[in-house]
Short mmCIF file of C-alpha atoms and ligand atoms in Angstrom, two decimals:
data_model
loop_
_atom_site.label_atom_id
_atom_site.label_comp_id
_atom_site.label_asym_id
_atom_site.label_seq_id
_atom_site.Cartn_x
_atom_site.Cartn_y
_atom_site.Cartn_z
CA MET N 1 -17.27 15.71 -43.74
CA ARG N 2 -18.87 19.12 -43.42
CA THR N 3 -17.16 22.28 -44.43
CA ALA N 4 -18.15 25.87 -43.83
CA ASN N 5 -19.76 25.94 -47.25
CA ASP N 6 -21.86 22.88 -46.55
CA ALA N 7 -23.03 24.57 -43.40
CA LYS N 8 -24.17 27.66 -45.25
CA LEU N 9 -26.06 25.55 -47.71
CA ALA N 10 -27.69 23.67 -44.87
CA LEU N 11 -29.15 26.73 -43.07
CA ARG N 12 -32.66 25.97 -42.00
CA ILE N 13 -34.86 28.60 -40.41
CA ILE N 14 -37.52 27.15 -38.19
CA PRO N 15 -40.30 29.71 -37.66
CA ARG N 16 -41.84 30.31 -34.22
CA GLU N 17 -44.88 28.13 -34.85
CA GLN N 18 -42.74 25.13 -35.76
CA HIS N 19 -40.62 24.85 -32.64
CA THR N 20 -41.28 24.65 -28.92
CA ILE N 21 -39.16 27.46 -27.48
CA SER N 22 -41.32 29.85 -25.52
CA ARG N 23 -40.13 33.14 -24.05
CA LYS N 24 -41.74 32.03 -20.79
CA ASN N 25 -38.86 29.60 -20.32
CA ILE N 26 -36.12 32.11 -21.04
CA SER N 27 -34.83 34.09 -18.08
CA LYS N 28 -35.95 37.71 -17.80
CA ALA N 29 -32.33 38.83 -17.73
CA ALA N 30 -31.52 37.02 -20.97
CA LEU N 31 -34.61 38.47 -22.66
CA ARG N 32 -33.64 41.99 -21.58
CA VAL N 33 -30.17 41.59 -23.04
CA LEU N 34 -31.54 40.20 -26.29
CA TYR N 35 -34.13 42.96 -26.69
CA ARG N 36 -31.72 45.75 -25.82
CA LEU N 37 -29.14 44.57 -28.36
CA ASN N 38 -31.83 44.15 -30.96
CA GLU N 39 -33.31 47.61 -30.35
CA ALA N 40 -29.84 49.11 -30.74
CA GLY N 41 -29.70 47.60 -34.22
CA TYR N 42 -27.54 44.55 -33.56
CA ASN N 43 -28.28 40.90 -34.23
CA ALA N 44 -28.99 39.10 -30.99
CA TYR N 45 -29.42 35.39 -30.54
CA LEU N 46 -29.75 32.99 -27.67
CA VAL N 47 -27.23 30.22 -28.39
CA GLY N 48 -25.62 26.98 -27.40
CA GLY N 49 -26.73 24.77 -24.55
CA ALA N 50 -29.71 26.96 -23.65
CA VAL N 51 -31.31 26.60 -27.10
CA ARG N 52 -30.55 22.87 -27.11
CA ASP N 53 -32.01 22.35 -23.63
CA LEU N 54 -35.11 24.47 -24.34
CA LEU N 55 -35.80 22.47 -27.49
CA LEU N 56 -35.49 19.29 -25.43
CA GLY N 57 -37.99 20.65 -22.93
CA GLY N 58 -35.42 21.22 -20.21
CA HIS N 59 -34.63 24.20 -18.02
CA PRO N 60 -31.25 25.67 -18.93
CA LYS N 61 -29.11 26.76 -16.01
CA ASP N 62 -27.41 29.48 -17.97
CA PHE N 63 -28.29 31.58 -20.99
CA ASP N 64 -25.66 32.61 -23.48
CA VAL N 65 -26.14 35.32 -26.06
CA ALA N 66 -24.31 35.79 -29.36
CA THR N 67 -24.28 39.09 -31.25
CA ASN N 68 -22.51 41.05 -33.94
CA ALA N 69 -21.88 43.88 -31.45
CA THR N 70 -18.24 43.92 -30.31
CA PRO N 71 -17.52 43.63 -26.58
CA ASP N 72 -16.91 47.38 -26.40
CA GLU N 73 -20.21 48.09 -28.10
CA VAL N 74 -21.96 45.75 -25.70
CA LYS N 75 -20.36 47.52 -22.77
CA LYS N 76 -21.72 50.85 -23.99
CA LEU N 77 -25.25 49.46 -24.01
CA PHE N 78 -25.27 48.01 -20.50
CA ARG N 79 -24.29 49.75 -17.31
CA ASN N 80 -24.14 46.41 -15.50
CA CYS N 81 -21.55 45.00 -17.89
CA ARG N 82 -17.95 43.94 -17.48
CA LEU N 83 -15.55 42.58 -20.05
CA ILE N 84 -13.69 39.41 -19.18
CA GLY N 85 -11.41 36.81 -20.68
CA ARG N 86 -8.05 36.93 -22.32
CA ARG N 87 -8.30 34.14 -24.83
CA PHE N 88 -11.87 35.08 -25.76
CA ARG N 89 -13.04 38.56 -24.90
CA LEU N 90 -16.58 38.31 -23.57
CA ALA N 91 -19.10 40.63 -22.00
CA HIS N 92 -20.84 39.65 -18.80
CA VAL N 93 -24.08 41.46 -18.15
CA VAL N 94 -24.99 41.09 -14.50
CA TYR N 95 -28.51 41.09 -13.04
CA GLY N 96 -28.30 40.26 -9.37
CA ALA N 97 -27.12 36.68 -9.10
CA GLU N 98 -27.63 36.02 -12.80
CA ILE N 99 -24.92 36.60 -15.36
CA ILE N 100 -25.70 36.66 -19.06
CA GLU N 101 -22.65 35.92 -21.15
CA VAL N 102 -22.63 37.95 -24.35
CA ALA N 103 -20.14 36.82 -26.98
CA THR N 104 -19.39 38.53 -30.25
CA PHE N 105 -19.67 36.18 -33.26
CA ARG N 106 -16.36 34.45 -33.60
CA GLY N 107 -14.80 33.84 -36.96
CA THR N 108 -12.96 30.84 -38.31
CA SER N 109 -10.62 32.48 -40.79
CA ASP N 110 -7.76 34.73 -39.78
CA GLU N 111 -7.38 36.47 -43.09
CA GLU N 112 -10.55 38.42 -43.70
CA SER N 113 -11.66 39.10 -40.16
CA GLU N 114 -10.79 41.64 -37.58
CA GLY N 115 -9.15 40.78 -34.29
CA ASP N 116 -6.35 38.30 -33.76
CA ARG N 117 -5.93 34.57 -33.50
CA HIS N 118 -2.88 32.62 -32.47
CA ILE N 119 -2.43 28.93 -33.05
CA VAL N 120 0.40 26.99 -31.44
CA ASP N 121 0.88 23.30 -32.34
CA GLY N 122 -2.64 23.18 -33.74
CA ARG N 123 -4.11 24.57 -30.51
CA ILE N 124 -5.86 27.92 -30.33
CA VAL N 125 -4.21 30.04 -27.67
CA ARG N 126 -5.80 33.39 -28.44
CA ASP N 127 -8.94 33.84 -30.38
CA ASN N 128 -10.44 37.27 -30.84
CA VAL N 129 -11.46 36.96 -34.45
CA TRP N 130 -14.83 38.54 -35.02
CA GLY N 131 -16.90 36.81 -37.64
CA THR N 132 -20.34 36.22 -39.05
CA VAL N 133 -23.06 34.19 -37.42
CA GLU N 134 -22.32 31.37 -39.89
CA GLU N 135 -18.70 31.30 -38.82
CA ASP N 136 -19.74 31.44 -35.20
CA ALA N 137 -21.85 28.33 -35.76
CA MET N 138 -18.96 26.51 -37.39
CA ARG N 139 -16.56 26.96 -34.50
CA ARG N 140 -18.96 25.48 -31.96
CA ASP N 141 -18.40 21.91 -30.90
CA PHE N 142 -21.49 19.79 -31.59
CA ARG N 143 -24.26 20.29 -34.10
CA VAL N 144 -26.86 20.33 -31.31
CA ASN N 145 -24.93 23.20 -29.70
CA ALA N 146 -24.98 25.40 -32.79
CA MET N 147 -28.58 26.55 -32.99
CA TYR N 148 -29.56 30.21 -32.65
CA TYR N 149 -32.82 31.57 -31.29
CA ASP N 150 -33.44 34.89 -33.03
CA ILE N 151 -35.11 37.48 -30.82
CA SER N 152 -36.19 39.58 -33.82
CA ASP N 153 -38.68 37.00 -35.10
CA PHE N 154 -38.49 34.15 -32.53
CA SER N 155 -37.26 31.70 -35.13
CA VAL N 156 -34.52 29.12 -34.63
CA ARG N 157 -31.63 29.16 -37.08
CA ASP N 158 -30.05 25.78 -37.59
CA TYR N 159 -26.85 25.93 -39.65
CA VAL N 160 -25.46 22.45 -39.28
CA GLY N 161 -28.33 20.01 -38.78
CA GLY N 162 -28.65 20.32 -35.02
CA MET N 163 -32.43 19.79 -35.09
CA GLN N 164 -32.03 16.47 -36.82
CA ASP N 165 -29.46 15.37 -34.24
CA LEU N 166 -31.77 16.39 -31.40
CA GLN N 167 -34.43 14.17 -32.90
CA ASP N 168 -31.99 11.31 -33.39
CA ARG N 169 -30.49 11.89 -29.93
CA VAL N 170 -26.96 11.81 -31.25
CA LEU N 171 -23.85 14.00 -30.96
CA HIS N 172 -21.90 14.87 -34.10
CA LEU N 173 -18.95 17.18 -34.06
CA ILE N 174 -19.02 20.05 -36.51
CA GLY N 175 -16.21 19.62 -39.03
CA ASP N 176 -13.44 17.05 -38.99
CA PRO N 177 -13.40 15.37 -35.55
CA GLY N 178 -9.62 14.91 -35.44
CA THR N 179 -9.01 18.57 -36.24
CA ARG N 180 -11.60 19.75 -33.74
CA TYR N 181 -10.18 17.60 -30.94
CA ARG N 182 -6.65 18.72 -31.69
CA GLU N 183 -7.77 22.36 -31.49
CA ASP N 184 -9.33 21.67 -28.11
CA PRO N 185 -9.02 18.21 -26.52
CA VAL N 186 -11.64 19.10 -23.88
CA ARG N 187 -14.21 18.57 -26.61
CA MET N 188 -13.68 14.83 -26.06
CA LEU N 189 -14.74 15.20 -22.45
CA ARG N 190 -17.64 17.41 -23.45
CA ALA N 191 -18.83 14.64 -25.78
CA ALA N 192 -18.86 12.17 -22.88
CA ARG N 193 -20.47 14.67 -20.52
CA LEU N 194 -23.21 15.80 -22.90
CA ALA N 195 -23.99 12.22 -23.92
CA ALA N 196 -24.48 11.45 -20.21
CA LYS N 197 -26.44 14.60 -19.46
CA LEU N 198 -28.77 14.40 -22.46
CA ASP N 199 -28.88 10.62 -22.71
CA PHE N 200 -27.63 10.85 -26.29
CA ARG N 201 -25.19 8.61 -28.10
CA ILE N 202 -21.90 9.84 -29.45
CA ASP N 203 -21.74 9.24 -33.19
CA ALA N 204 -18.98 6.79 -34.13
CA SER N 205 -17.26 9.52 -36.13
CA ALA N 206 -16.94 11.60 -32.96
CA SER N 207 -15.80 8.78 -30.65
CA ALA N 208 -13.40 7.08 -33.09
CA PRO N 209 -10.50 9.52 -32.45
CA PHE N 210 -10.64 9.13 -28.62
CA ALA N 211 -8.10 6.31 -28.54
CA GLU N 212 -5.56 8.19 -30.59
CA LEU N 213 -6.19 11.71 -29.31
CA GLY N 214 -7.09 11.03 -25.66
CA PRO N 215 -3.45 11.56 -24.61
CA LEU N 216 -3.77 15.21 -25.70
CA LEU N 217 -5.82 15.75 -22.56
CA SER N 218 -2.60 15.70 -20.58
CA GLY N 219 -1.76 19.02 -22.23
CA VAL N 220 -4.93 20.72 -20.98
CA ALA N 221 -4.70 23.13 -18.06
CA PRO N 222 -5.49 21.19 -14.85
CA ALA N 223 -7.71 24.04 -13.63
CA ARG N 224 -9.90 23.66 -16.70
CA LEU N 225 -10.16 19.92 -16.12
CA PHE N 226 -11.23 20.60 -12.55
CA ASP N 227 -14.11 22.78 -13.82
CA GLU N 228 -15.01 20.16 -16.37
CA SER N 229 -14.97 17.39 -13.76
CA LEU N 230 -17.44 19.32 -11.59
CA LYS N 231 -19.78 19.69 -14.56
CA MET N 232 -19.50 15.94 -15.13
CA PHE N 233 -19.91 14.72 -11.59
CA LEU N 234 -21.81 17.33 -9.62
CA ALA N 235 -24.62 18.19 -12.02
CA GLY N 236 -26.96 15.26 -11.37
CA HIS N 237 -25.61 12.86 -13.99
CA GLY N 238 -22.32 11.83 -12.43
CA ARG N 239 -23.00 8.12 -12.52
CA LYS N 240 -23.63 8.22 -16.25
CA SER N 241 -20.72 10.55 -16.91
CA PHE N 242 -18.43 8.13 -15.15
CA ARG N 243 -19.69 5.24 -17.24
CA MET N 244 -19.24 7.25 -20.43
CA LEU N 245 -15.70 8.23 -19.44
CA GLU N 246 -14.78 4.66 -18.69
CA GLU N 247 -16.37 3.24 -21.82
CA SER N 248 -14.77 5.86 -24.00
CA GLY N 249 -11.32 5.15 -22.54
CA LEU N 250 -10.90 8.76 -21.38
CA LEU N 251 -11.02 8.08 -17.64
CA LYS N 252 -7.31 7.33 -17.45
CA TYR N 253 -6.40 10.77 -18.71
CA MET N 254 -8.40 12.50 -16.02
CA PHE N 255 -8.14 10.08 -13.12
CA PRO N 256 -5.16 7.80 -13.75
CA ALA N 257 -5.16 6.32 -10.23
CA THR N 258 -8.87 5.50 -10.44
CA ALA N 259 -8.48 3.87 -13.84
CA ARG N 260 -5.54 1.81 -12.56
CA ALA N 261 -7.36 0.59 -9.47
CA LEU N 262 -10.45 -0.37 -11.47
CA LYS N 263 -8.31 -2.14 -14.02
CA ARG N 264 -6.95 -4.33 -11.22
CA GLY N 265 -10.54 -5.59 -10.89
CA ASP N 266 -11.23 -3.88 -7.58
CA LYS N 267 -14.92 -4.73 -7.21
CA ALA N 268 -15.30 -3.02 -3.86
CA LEU N 269 -13.93 0.19 -5.30
CA ARG N 270 -16.29 -0.02 -8.25
CA SER N 271 -19.20 -0.46 -5.89
CA LEU N 272 -18.01 2.48 -3.76
CA ILE N 273 -17.69 4.74 -6.79
CA GLU N 274 -21.01 3.76 -8.27
CA ARG N 275 -22.89 4.20 -5.02
CA GLY N 276 -21.02 7.39 -4.22
CA LEU N 277 -21.97 8.88 -7.56
CA GLU N 278 -25.57 7.66 -7.30
CA ASN N 279 -25.94 9.25 -3.87
CA THR N 280 -24.42 12.46 -5.16
CA ASP N 281 -26.76 12.53 -8.16
CA ALA N 282 -29.74 11.97 -5.87
CA ARG N 283 -28.62 14.84 -3.62
CA VAL N 284 -28.18 17.20 -6.57
CA ILE N 285 -31.60 16.32 -7.91
CA GLU N 286 -33.14 16.96 -4.48
CA GLY N 287 -31.38 20.33 -4.38
CA LYS N 288 -29.12 19.34 -1.47
CA SER N 289 -25.55 20.52 -1.20
CA VAL N 290 -22.67 18.41 -2.47
CA THR N 291 -18.97 18.86 -1.99
CA PRO N 292 -16.25 18.17 -4.53
CA ALA N 293 -14.13 16.87 -1.63
CA PHE N 294 -16.38 13.87 -1.04
CA LEU N 295 -16.55 13.16 -4.75
CA PHE N 296 -12.79 13.16 -5.23
CA ALA N 297 -12.31 11.19 -2.01
CA VAL N 298 -14.57 8.52 -3.53
CA LEU N 299 -12.79 8.47 -6.90
CA LEU N 300 -9.30 8.17 -5.44
CA TRP N 301 -9.93 5.92 -2.47
CA GLY N 302 -8.73 2.65 -4.04
CA GLU N 303 -5.21 3.86 -4.63
CA VAL N 304 -4.92 5.62 -1.26
CA ARG N 305 -6.09 2.52 0.63
CA ASP N 306 -3.80 0.15 -1.27
CA LEU N 307 -0.76 2.38 -0.90
CA ALA N 308 -1.41 2.92 2.81
CA HIS N 309 -1.70 -0.84 3.35
CA THR N 310 1.48 -1.52 1.42
CA TRP N 311 3.44 1.08 3.34
CA ALA N 312 2.01 -0.03 6.68
CA THR N 313 3.02 -3.64 6.04
CA HIS N 314 6.49 -2.40 5.18
CA GLY N 315 6.91 -1.23 8.71
CA LYS N 316 5.70 2.37 8.51
CA ASP N 317 3.63 3.70 11.35
CA ALA N 318 -0.03 3.29 10.30
CA ASN N 319 -0.93 6.97 10.64
CA GLU N 320 2.11 8.01 8.72
CA ALA N 321 1.37 5.45 6.01
CA TRP N 322 -2.14 6.91 5.57
CA ALA N 323 -0.92 10.47 5.51
CA ARG N 324 1.82 9.71 3.01
CA ALA N 325 -0.48 7.70 0.77
CA ALA N 326 -3.01 10.54 0.74
CA THR N 327 -0.37 13.15 -0.08
CA HIS N 328 1.09 11.00 -2.82
CA VAL N 329 -2.24 10.27 -4.53
CA VAL N 330 -3.42 13.88 -4.27
CA ALA N 331 -0.16 15.18 -5.72
CA GLU N 332 -0.40 12.87 -8.70
CA GLN N 333 -4.07 13.70 -9.27
CA CYS N 334 -3.51 17.46 -9.09
CA GLN N 335 -1.15 17.27 -12.04
CA ARG N 336 -4.20 16.31 -14.12
CA VAL N 337 -7.12 17.91 -12.33
CA ALA N 338 -6.27 20.87 -10.13
CA ILE N 339 -8.33 20.18 -7.02
CA PRO N 340 -8.13 23.29 -4.84
CA ARG N 341 -6.38 22.95 -1.53
CA ARG N 342 -9.51 23.53 0.54
CA PHE N 343 -10.96 20.35 -0.93
CA THR N 344 -7.85 18.19 -0.74
CA ILE N 345 -7.62 18.97 2.98
CA THR N 346 -11.12 17.59 3.50
CA MET N 347 -10.39 14.58 1.30
CA GLU N 348 -7.36 13.73 3.37
CA GLU N 349 -9.42 14.04 6.53
CA ILE N 350 -12.14 11.75 5.21
CA TRP N 351 -9.52 9.14 4.33
CA SER N 352 -7.47 9.41 7.47
CA LEU N 353 -10.58 9.00 9.64
CA GLN N 354 -11.38 5.63 8.06
CA PRO N 355 -9.01 3.49 10.16
CA ARG N 356 -10.26 5.30 13.25
CA PHE N 357 -13.71 3.73 12.81
CA GLU N 358 -12.06 0.46 13.80
CA GLN N 359 -10.95 1.81 17.15
CA ILE N 360 -13.77 0.95 19.48
CA GLN N 361 -12.61 2.45 22.72
CA ARG N 362 -14.50 4.93 24.86
CA LYS N 363 -12.40 8.05 24.45
CA LYS N 364 -11.63 7.44 20.82
CA VAL N 365 -15.22 6.79 19.89
CA PHE N 366 -16.34 10.08 21.41
CA ARG N 367 -13.48 11.95 19.85
CA LEU N 368 -14.42 10.62 16.44
CA LEU N 369 -18.14 11.32 16.93
CA THR N 370 -17.40 14.99 17.57
CA HIS N 371 -14.86 15.40 14.77
CA PRO N 372 -15.96 18.11 12.30
CA ARG N 373 -15.65 15.64 9.40
CA PHE N 374 -17.39 12.79 11.18
CA ARG N 375 -20.50 12.95 9.03
CA ALA N 376 -18.62 12.89 5.72
CA ALA N 377 -16.25 10.19 6.95
CA PHE N 378 -19.15 8.08 8.21
CA ASP N 379 -21.03 8.39 4.92
CA PHE N 380 -17.82 7.31 3.26
CA LEU N 381 -17.52 4.29 5.56
CA LEU N 382 -21.01 3.19 4.54
CA LEU N 383 -19.96 3.29 0.89
CA ARG N 384 -17.09 0.94 1.70
CA GLU N 385 -19.48 -1.82 2.74
CA ALA N 386 -18.49 -4.05 -0.19
CA GLU N 387 -14.86 -4.16 0.95
CA SER N 388 -15.49 -6.80 3.62
CA PRO N 389 -18.24 -8.06 5.93
CA ALA N 390 -16.31 -6.50 8.83
CA ILE N 391 -16.55 -3.04 7.26
CA GLY N 392 -20.26 -3.57 6.70
CA GLU N 393 -20.72 -4.38 10.39
CA LEU N 394 -18.62 -1.45 11.41
CA GLY N 395 -20.94 0.80 9.43
CA GLN N 396 -23.95 -0.61 11.27
CA TRP N 397 -22.22 -0.28 14.62
CA TRP N 398 -21.52 3.40 14.07
CA ALA N 399 -24.98 4.04 12.70
CA HIS N 400 -26.37 2.79 16.03
CA ALA N 401 -23.74 4.39 18.20
CA GLN N 402 -24.64 7.83 16.86
CA GLN N 403 -28.23 7.51 17.89
CA LEU N 404 -27.58 6.49 21.49
CA PRO N 405 -27.67 8.78 24.46
CA HIS N 406 -24.17 9.62 25.59
CA GLU N 407 -24.36 7.65 28.87
CA THR N 408 -25.74 4.50 27.27
CA LEU N 409 -22.99 4.49 24.70
CA ALA N 410 -20.30 5.29 27.26
CA ALA N 411 -21.42 2.42 29.47
CA ALA N 412 -21.27 -0.03 26.61
CA LEU N 413 -17.78 0.91 25.47
CA PRO N 414 -14.54 -0.56 26.75
CA LEU N 415 -12.09 1.82 28.31
CA HIS N 416 -9.21 0.29 26.44
CA GLN N 417 -8.51 -0.12 22.82
CA ALA N 418 -9.98 -3.10 21.01
CA SER N 419 -6.82 -3.35 19.01
CA THR N 420 -7.76 -5.71 16.23
CA PRO N 421 -10.87 -5.61 14.10
CA GLY N 422 -11.74 -9.06 15.50
CA GLU N 423 -12.15 -7.62 18.96
CA VAL N 424 -14.71 -5.21 17.69
CA GLU N 425 -17.15 -8.01 17.20
CA PRO N 426 -17.77 -8.95 20.87
CA VAL N 427 -17.99 -5.30 21.73
CA ARG N 428 -20.56 -4.79 19.06
CA ALA N 429 -22.56 -7.82 20.17
CA SER N 430 -22.65 -6.71 23.78
CA ALA N 431 -23.08 -3.11 22.84
CA PRO N 432 -26.12 -1.04 22.75
CA ARG N 433 -27.62 -2.41 19.60
CA LYS N 434 -30.22 -4.80 21.03
CA ARG N 435 -31.42 -2.58 23.82
CA LYS N 436 -31.64 0.25 21.38
CA ARG N 437 -33.79 -1.71 18.97
CA ARG N 438 -36.33 -2.50 21.65
CA ARG N 439 -36.68 1.06 22.72
CA LYS N 440 -36.76 2.70 19.33
CA PRO N 441 -38.03 0.37 16.66
CA ALA N 442 -37.92 3.11 14.02
CA ALA N 443 -34.15 3.51 14.27
CA GLY N 444 -31.81 2.46 11.51
CA LYS N 445 -32.90 4.88 8.84
CA SER N 446 -29.59 6.58 8.72
CA GLY N 447 -27.67 6.04 5.54
CA ALA N 448 -25.26 7.77 3.29
CA ALA N 449 -26.45 11.33 3.01
P1 ATP B 1 -24.18 22.94 -20.29
O1 ATP B 1 -25.57 22.52 -20.35
O2 ATP B 1 -23.37 22.03 -19.50
O3 ATP B 1 -23.97 24.38 -19.93
P2 ATP B 1 -23.30 23.83 -22.85
O4 ATP B 1 -23.30 23.18 -24.19
O5 ATP B 1 -24.16 25.03 -22.68
O6 ATP B 1 -23.64 22.73 -21.80
P3 ATP B 1 -21.18 25.58 -22.12
O7 ATP B 1 -19.84 25.25 -21.59
O8 ATP B 1 -22.11 26.39 -21.34
O9 ATP B 1 -21.82 24.18 -22.48
O10 ATP B 1 -20.93 26.24 -23.55
C1 ATP B 1 -21.90 26.99 -24.24
C2 ATP B 1 -21.75 26.80 -25.75
O11 ATP B 1 -20.46 27.22 -26.18
C3 ATP B 1 -21.84 25.35 -26.22
O12 ATP B 1 -23.17 24.95 -26.40
C4 ATP B 1 -21.06 25.39 -27.51
O13 ATP B 1 -21.83 25.92 -28.55
C5 ATP B 1 -19.96 26.35 -27.19
N1 ATP B 1 -18.76 25.69 -26.66
C6 ATP B 1 -18.47 25.47 -25.36
N2 ATP B 1 -17.29 24.85 -25.23
C7 ATP B 1 -16.80 24.69 -26.47
C8 ATP B 1 -15.62 24.13 -27.00
N3 ATP B 1 -14.70 23.60 -26.19
N4 ATP B 1 -15.46 24.15 -28.33
C9 ATP B 1 -16.38 24.69 -29.14
N5 ATP B 1 -17.52 25.22 -28.69
C10 ATP B 1 -17.74 25.23 -27.40
MG1 MG B 2 -24.24 26.28 -20.95
#
């Protein structure tokens, strides 16, 4: 187990010519901040994920700076600076759309340092203890996240063996894993997320406490877990993050309903989630927009569908059963992960439109086609293919229906409700599909967007 003293002993300075970080790959705004601090006589380092990602050859999405200047001193140096944060006071230096976060070195001991730190039940609730760069390294989570790029000589300072871990593609916590997870249980999720993002393994010492300490995640603010879940699932590595969460046994603390449904062996749900996450990853990588609503609709679908079916077979009106099931599942989920209202509204729409795809009747079909959430709901329907052959056919039917001229579609549709899914079949067979194929052989490309 490493202690602060071990870390000091382990300091390794890697000179410019022995590492791959080039200023070309650091944002102009970050460089300006670093140089300005340095010229004013302060220490200024690029830190954390940016250094890690640059060393791995990646392109960091944000650049964080650490310094021995206090937030007030930073504010004096930059006009475009605001101080934020209650638990940690930080400076944000703003250049257009880019924000450089400047943090004063944080200490680990409350005796010798300035500032104040409050610990309640082993958890840090306020933490403004200024410290040295060594201490700042020690309070970071993983060794690979505790390297410092020094603007004064372009060297990398590695206090805890982060370079070695980058080479070995492994995540080690700094310090005693149990203590570090108790201080901040989100570090468990960060382990799973970073392992997925970087394609690293989590060292056994860092994953061993998950089983015992996972339940501490229920004490984390739901708003923070929402942010964390977006970083997991909407950053291009959602499929892998999900696998890591499931394998590490942490899924049930974030998405209890999802974990329950998967535990029941729901293969169709697993397929829906995997394909939903793969599609989302592909969209992120192509730079297309993604919405948290679709993601959460995918993750929670199994429980909503099963509850709605149960309630409908117990004599509730079908629409009411769907609405109640959605409200119930969302309410439970929001106790863990605070999904903002604007997204839960869309989720509920995506779900409640699903049974309407089975209603093949002229007016209803057109009403659904023009619904503002049609596209999302249709993409969702396609993901449900594995539920039953009938759902698969329904997906194809709607894929064709969308591409038909209004009149052709109208002529092919019955005026009255095909009330059971079985009746959809003859409609589909006599419907536009064949004619359509002959006229437009290239059709049928549409898929989940
Ligand atoms: P990403 O690539 O997703 O941004 P990151 O490692 O940069 O990953 P951030 O949340 O941006 O993650 O955090 C920046 C740095 O702050 C981390 O690299 C780490 O050094 C430190 N850090 C972040 N969260 C914690 C935490 N919960 N406990 C300790 N250190 C943390
Ligand atoms: Mg970061």
